[in-house]
C-alpha atoms as one frame of an Amber mdcrd trajectory, in Angstrom:
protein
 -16.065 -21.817 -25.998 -15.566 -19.128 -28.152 -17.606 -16.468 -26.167 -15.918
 -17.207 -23.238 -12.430 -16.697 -24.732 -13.930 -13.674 -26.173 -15.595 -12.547
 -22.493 -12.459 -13.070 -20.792 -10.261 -11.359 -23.155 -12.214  -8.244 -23.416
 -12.486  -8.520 -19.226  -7.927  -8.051 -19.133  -8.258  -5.543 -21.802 -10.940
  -3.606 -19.934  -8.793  -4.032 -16.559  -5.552  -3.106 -18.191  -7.302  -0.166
 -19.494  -9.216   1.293 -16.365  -5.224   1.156 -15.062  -3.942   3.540 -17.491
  -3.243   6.552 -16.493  -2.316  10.267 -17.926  -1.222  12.976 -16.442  -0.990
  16.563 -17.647   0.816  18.956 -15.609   3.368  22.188 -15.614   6.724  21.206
 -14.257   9.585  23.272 -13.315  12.788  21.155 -14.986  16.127  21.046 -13.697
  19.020  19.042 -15.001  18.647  16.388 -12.287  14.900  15.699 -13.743  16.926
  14.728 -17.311  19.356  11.608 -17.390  20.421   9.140 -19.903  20.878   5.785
 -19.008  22.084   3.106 -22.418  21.446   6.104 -25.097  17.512   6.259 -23.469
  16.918   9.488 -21.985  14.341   9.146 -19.049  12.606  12.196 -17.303  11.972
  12.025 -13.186   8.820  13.644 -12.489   6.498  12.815  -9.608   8.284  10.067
  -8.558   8.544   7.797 -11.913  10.762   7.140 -14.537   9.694   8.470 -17.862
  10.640   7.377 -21.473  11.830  10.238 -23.236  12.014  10.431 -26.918  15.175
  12.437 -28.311  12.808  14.756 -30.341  11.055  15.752 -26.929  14.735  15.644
 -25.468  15.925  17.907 -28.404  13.272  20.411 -27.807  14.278  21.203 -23.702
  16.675  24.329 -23.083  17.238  24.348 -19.433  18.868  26.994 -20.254  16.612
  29.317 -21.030  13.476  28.128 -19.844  12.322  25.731 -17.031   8.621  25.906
 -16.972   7.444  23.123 -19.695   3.686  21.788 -19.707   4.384  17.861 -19.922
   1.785  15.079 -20.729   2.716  11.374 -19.770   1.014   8.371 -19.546   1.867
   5.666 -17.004  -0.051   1.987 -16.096  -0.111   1.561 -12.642   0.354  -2.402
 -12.787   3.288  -2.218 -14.782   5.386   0.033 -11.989   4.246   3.128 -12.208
   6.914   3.875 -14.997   5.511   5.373 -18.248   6.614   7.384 -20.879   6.671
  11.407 -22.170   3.369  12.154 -24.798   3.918  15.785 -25.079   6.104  18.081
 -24.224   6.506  22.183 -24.840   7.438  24.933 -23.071   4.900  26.728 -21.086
   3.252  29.181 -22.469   4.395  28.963 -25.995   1.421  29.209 -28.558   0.262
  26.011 -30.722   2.356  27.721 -33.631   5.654  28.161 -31.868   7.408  30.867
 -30.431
């Protein structure tokens, strides 16, 4: 009984898994890509809403620059929503500006 509980666990973790996705791309950010909804700010990219801590939040300036090189992970049973991994302006070097 055991091994079965044990066979069928691993089989949802292993399905779960195969369904997780990440995605690293270069955006171009505007302010309409940014909003806050109940002190949560959420980033729209490629057609999903993503988590967005207020560290990675902190560290946009639309104002300066727009280009950012974003990584996000996303499970595609649980809608397509996900949340921000990294985030830094594109181009800028490992050790900052």
């Amino acid at each position: 009984m055991f091994l079965l509980f044990a066979f069928v666990g691993l089989f949802v973790a292993g399905f779960y898994s195969i369904n997780h996705v990440q995605v690293e791309s270069t955006y171009l950010l505007e302010e309409q890509n940014i909003v806050e909804k109940n002190g949560q700010y959420y980033l729209l990219i490629d057609d999903r809403e993503l988590i967005l801590s207020k560290n990675f939040y902190e560290k946009i300036q639309l104002e300066k620059y727009n280009e950012y090189k974003i990584n996000y992970v996303y499970n595609r049973l649980i809608n397509n929503d996900g949340e921000v991994v990294k985030l830094k302006r594109y181009g800028e070097q490992p050790w900052g500006k």
